[in-house]
Short mmCIF file of C-alpha atoms in Angstrom, two decimals:
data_model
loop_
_atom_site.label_atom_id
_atom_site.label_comp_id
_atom_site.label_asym_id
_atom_site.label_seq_id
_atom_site.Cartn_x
_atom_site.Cartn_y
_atom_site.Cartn_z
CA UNK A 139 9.21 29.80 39.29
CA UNK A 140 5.91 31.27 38.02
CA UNK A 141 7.71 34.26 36.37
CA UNK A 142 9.61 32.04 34.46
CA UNK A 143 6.26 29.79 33.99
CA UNK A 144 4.78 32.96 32.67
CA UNK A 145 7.63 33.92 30.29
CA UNK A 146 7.86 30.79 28.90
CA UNK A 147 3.81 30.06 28.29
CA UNK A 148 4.41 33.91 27.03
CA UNK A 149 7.20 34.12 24.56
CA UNK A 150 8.25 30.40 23.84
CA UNK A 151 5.20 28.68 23.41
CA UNK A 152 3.34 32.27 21.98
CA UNK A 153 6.00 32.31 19.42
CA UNK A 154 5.69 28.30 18.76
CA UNK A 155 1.79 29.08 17.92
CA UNK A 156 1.77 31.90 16.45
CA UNK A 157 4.41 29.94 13.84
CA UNK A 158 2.07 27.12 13.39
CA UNK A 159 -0.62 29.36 12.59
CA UNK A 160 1.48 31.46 9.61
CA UNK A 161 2.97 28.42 8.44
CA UNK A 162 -0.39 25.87 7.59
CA UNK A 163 1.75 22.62 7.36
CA UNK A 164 2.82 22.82 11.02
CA UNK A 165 -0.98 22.49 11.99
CA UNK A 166 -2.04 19.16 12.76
CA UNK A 167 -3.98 17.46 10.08
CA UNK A 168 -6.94 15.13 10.33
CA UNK A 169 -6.31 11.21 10.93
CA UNK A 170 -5.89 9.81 7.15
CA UNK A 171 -5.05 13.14 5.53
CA UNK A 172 -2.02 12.67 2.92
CA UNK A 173 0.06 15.35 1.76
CA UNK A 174 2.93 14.84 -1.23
CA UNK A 175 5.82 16.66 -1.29
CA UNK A 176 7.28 14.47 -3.69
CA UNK A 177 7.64 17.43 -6.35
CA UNK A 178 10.09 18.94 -3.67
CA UNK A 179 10.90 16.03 -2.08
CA UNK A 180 11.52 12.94 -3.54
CA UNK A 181 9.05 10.67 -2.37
CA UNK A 182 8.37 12.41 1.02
CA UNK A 183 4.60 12.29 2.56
CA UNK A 184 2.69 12.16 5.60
CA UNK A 185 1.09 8.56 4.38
CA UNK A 186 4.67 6.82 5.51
CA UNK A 187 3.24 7.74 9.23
CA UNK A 188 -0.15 6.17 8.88
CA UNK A 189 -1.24 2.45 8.21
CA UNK A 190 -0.52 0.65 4.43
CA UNK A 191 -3.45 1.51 1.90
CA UNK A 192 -4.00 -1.84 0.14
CA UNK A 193 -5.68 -1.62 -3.57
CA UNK A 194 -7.41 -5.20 -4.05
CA UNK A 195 -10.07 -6.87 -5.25
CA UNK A 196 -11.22 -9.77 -3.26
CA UNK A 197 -10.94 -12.42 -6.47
CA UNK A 198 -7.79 -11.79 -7.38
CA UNK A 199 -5.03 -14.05 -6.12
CA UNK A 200 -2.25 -11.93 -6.18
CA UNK A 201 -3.99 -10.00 -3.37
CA UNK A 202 -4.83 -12.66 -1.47
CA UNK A 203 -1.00 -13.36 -1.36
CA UNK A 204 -0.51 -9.81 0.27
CA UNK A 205 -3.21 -9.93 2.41
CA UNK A 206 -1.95 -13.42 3.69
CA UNK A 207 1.49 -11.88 4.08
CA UNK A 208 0.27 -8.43 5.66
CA UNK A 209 -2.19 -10.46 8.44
CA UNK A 210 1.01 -13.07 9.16
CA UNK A 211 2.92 -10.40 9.34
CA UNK A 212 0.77 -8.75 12.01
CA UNK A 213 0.45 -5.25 10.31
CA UNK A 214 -2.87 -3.44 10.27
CA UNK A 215 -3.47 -1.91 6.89
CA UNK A 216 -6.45 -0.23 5.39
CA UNK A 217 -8.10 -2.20 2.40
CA UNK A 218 -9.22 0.08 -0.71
CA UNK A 219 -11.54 -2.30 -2.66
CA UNK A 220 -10.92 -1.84 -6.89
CA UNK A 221 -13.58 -3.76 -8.72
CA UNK A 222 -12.71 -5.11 -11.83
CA UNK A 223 -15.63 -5.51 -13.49
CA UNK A 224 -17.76 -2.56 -12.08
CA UNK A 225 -17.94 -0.14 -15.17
CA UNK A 226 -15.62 -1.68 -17.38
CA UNK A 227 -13.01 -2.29 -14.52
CA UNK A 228 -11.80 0.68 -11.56
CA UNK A 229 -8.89 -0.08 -12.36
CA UNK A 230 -8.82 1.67 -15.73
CA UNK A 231 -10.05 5.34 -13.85
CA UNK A 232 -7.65 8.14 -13.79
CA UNK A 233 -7.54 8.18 -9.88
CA UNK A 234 -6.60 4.91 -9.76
CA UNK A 235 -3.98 4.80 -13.05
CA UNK A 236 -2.15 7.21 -10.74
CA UNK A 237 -1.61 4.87 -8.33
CA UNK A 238 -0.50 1.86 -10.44
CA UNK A 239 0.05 2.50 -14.27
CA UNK A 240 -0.08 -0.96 -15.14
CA UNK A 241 -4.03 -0.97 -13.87
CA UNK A 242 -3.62 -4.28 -11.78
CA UNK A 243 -4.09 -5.15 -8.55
CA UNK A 244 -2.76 -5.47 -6.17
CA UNK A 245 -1.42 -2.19 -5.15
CA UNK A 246 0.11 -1.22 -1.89
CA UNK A 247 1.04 2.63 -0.28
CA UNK A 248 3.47 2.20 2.41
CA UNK A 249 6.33 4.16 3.88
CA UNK A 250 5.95 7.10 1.22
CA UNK A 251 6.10 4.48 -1.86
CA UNK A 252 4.21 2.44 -4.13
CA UNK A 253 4.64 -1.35 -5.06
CA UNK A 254 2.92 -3.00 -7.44
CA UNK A 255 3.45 -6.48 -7.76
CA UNK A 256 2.67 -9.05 -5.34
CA UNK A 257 6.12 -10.84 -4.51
CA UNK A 258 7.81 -7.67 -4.78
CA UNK A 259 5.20 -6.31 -2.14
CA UNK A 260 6.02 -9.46 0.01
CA UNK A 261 9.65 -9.55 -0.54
CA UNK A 262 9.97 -5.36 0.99
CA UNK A 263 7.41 -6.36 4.08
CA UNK A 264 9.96 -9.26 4.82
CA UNK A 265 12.95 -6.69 4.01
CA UNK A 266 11.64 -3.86 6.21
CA UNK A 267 9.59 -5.64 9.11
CA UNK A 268 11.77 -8.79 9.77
CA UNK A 269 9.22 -9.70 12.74
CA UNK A 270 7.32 -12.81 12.43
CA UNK A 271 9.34 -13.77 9.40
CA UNK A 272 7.50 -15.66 6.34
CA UNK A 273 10.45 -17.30 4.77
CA UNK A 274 12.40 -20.06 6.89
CA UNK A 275 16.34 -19.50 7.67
CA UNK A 276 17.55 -21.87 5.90
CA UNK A 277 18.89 -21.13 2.27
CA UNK A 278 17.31 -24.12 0.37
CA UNK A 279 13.71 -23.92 2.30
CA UNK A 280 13.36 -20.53 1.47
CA UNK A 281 14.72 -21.10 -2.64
CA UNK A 282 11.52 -24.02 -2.50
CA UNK A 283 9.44 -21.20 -1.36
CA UNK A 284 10.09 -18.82 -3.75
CA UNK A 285 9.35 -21.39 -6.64
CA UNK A 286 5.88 -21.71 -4.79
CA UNK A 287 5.02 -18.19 -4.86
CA UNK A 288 6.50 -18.16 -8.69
CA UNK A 289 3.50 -20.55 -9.36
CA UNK A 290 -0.13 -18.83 -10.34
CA UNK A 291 -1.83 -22.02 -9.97
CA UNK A 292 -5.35 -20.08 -9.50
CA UNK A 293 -4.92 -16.90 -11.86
CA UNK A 294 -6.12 -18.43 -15.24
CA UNK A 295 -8.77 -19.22 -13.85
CA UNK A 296 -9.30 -15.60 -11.88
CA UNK A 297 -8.60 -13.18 -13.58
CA UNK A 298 -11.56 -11.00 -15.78
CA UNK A 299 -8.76 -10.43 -18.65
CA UNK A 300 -9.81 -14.69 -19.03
CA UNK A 301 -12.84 -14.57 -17.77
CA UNK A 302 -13.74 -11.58 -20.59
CA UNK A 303 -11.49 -14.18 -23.49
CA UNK A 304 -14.24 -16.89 -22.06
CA UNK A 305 -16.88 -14.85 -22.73
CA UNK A 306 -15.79 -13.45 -26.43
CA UNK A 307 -15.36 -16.83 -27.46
CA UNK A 308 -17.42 -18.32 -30.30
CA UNK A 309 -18.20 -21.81 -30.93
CA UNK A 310 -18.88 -23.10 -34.23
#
């Protein structure tokens, strides 16, 4: 047994390392680290291994919805704070355009992809994690809900596109 102990620490695993080294990718990277092979392939990268990056800014209401659906639905995510009023809005910076053209919020990074909008964002975590479900069974209780989440009742009030149309205002 230790010959073959010795051959294989030897030859096998020698030959594993000595791969990793050459070949950079195989090394392992640092907790967080994202790499996109999307050019190659499609929408391939590390980030669908690590937790959901969520772009939000904590007065706006479409993030609240996500965070509300992410913390129901039990899934630890990592919370990337876009300030939309900080020099002229974050959302208008180059790093962040690349993330969502539209320059909203929210934003979410999850299993290699990007979403965008906040019922499409809850509608794939309900798709794709069907644990501790957010709409009911039954096909009439979850139409009702859907109207519910159709409804902005707080975003006119919200948002800084308003809250800048306030301000620009002039009264005669």
């Amino acid at each position: 047994m230790p010959v073959l102990a010795s051959f294989t620490r030897k030859y096998i695993l020698g030959a594993a390392s000595a791969t990793v080294q050459r070949f950079h990718l195989l090394q392992p990277l640092p907790y967080g680290l994202k790499i996109n092979y999307s050019k190659f392939h499609g929408s391939m990268s590390l980030s669908a291994m690590s937790k959901p990056i969520l772009y939000s800014y904590w007065r706006s209401s479409c993030s609240w919805r996500v965070r509300i659906a992410l913390n129901l639905k039990e899934i630890p995510y990592d919370i990337k704070p876009i300030s939309l009023i900080k020099s002229g809005g974050e959302q208008h910076c180059n790093e962040y355009r690349d993330v969502n053209p539209m320059e909203q919020v929210p934003a979410l990074q999850i299993d290699g992809h990007t979403l965008i909008e906040s019922l499409s964002i809850m509608y794939y975590l309900e798709e794709t994690r069907p644990q501790r479900p957010l709409m009911p069974q039954d096909v009439l209780k979850r139409a009702k809900v859907r109207e519910i989440c159709e409804v902005r009742y707080p975003q006119p009030v919200l948002t800084s596109k308003t809250v800048r149309h306030v301000n620009n205002l002039s009264y005669v």
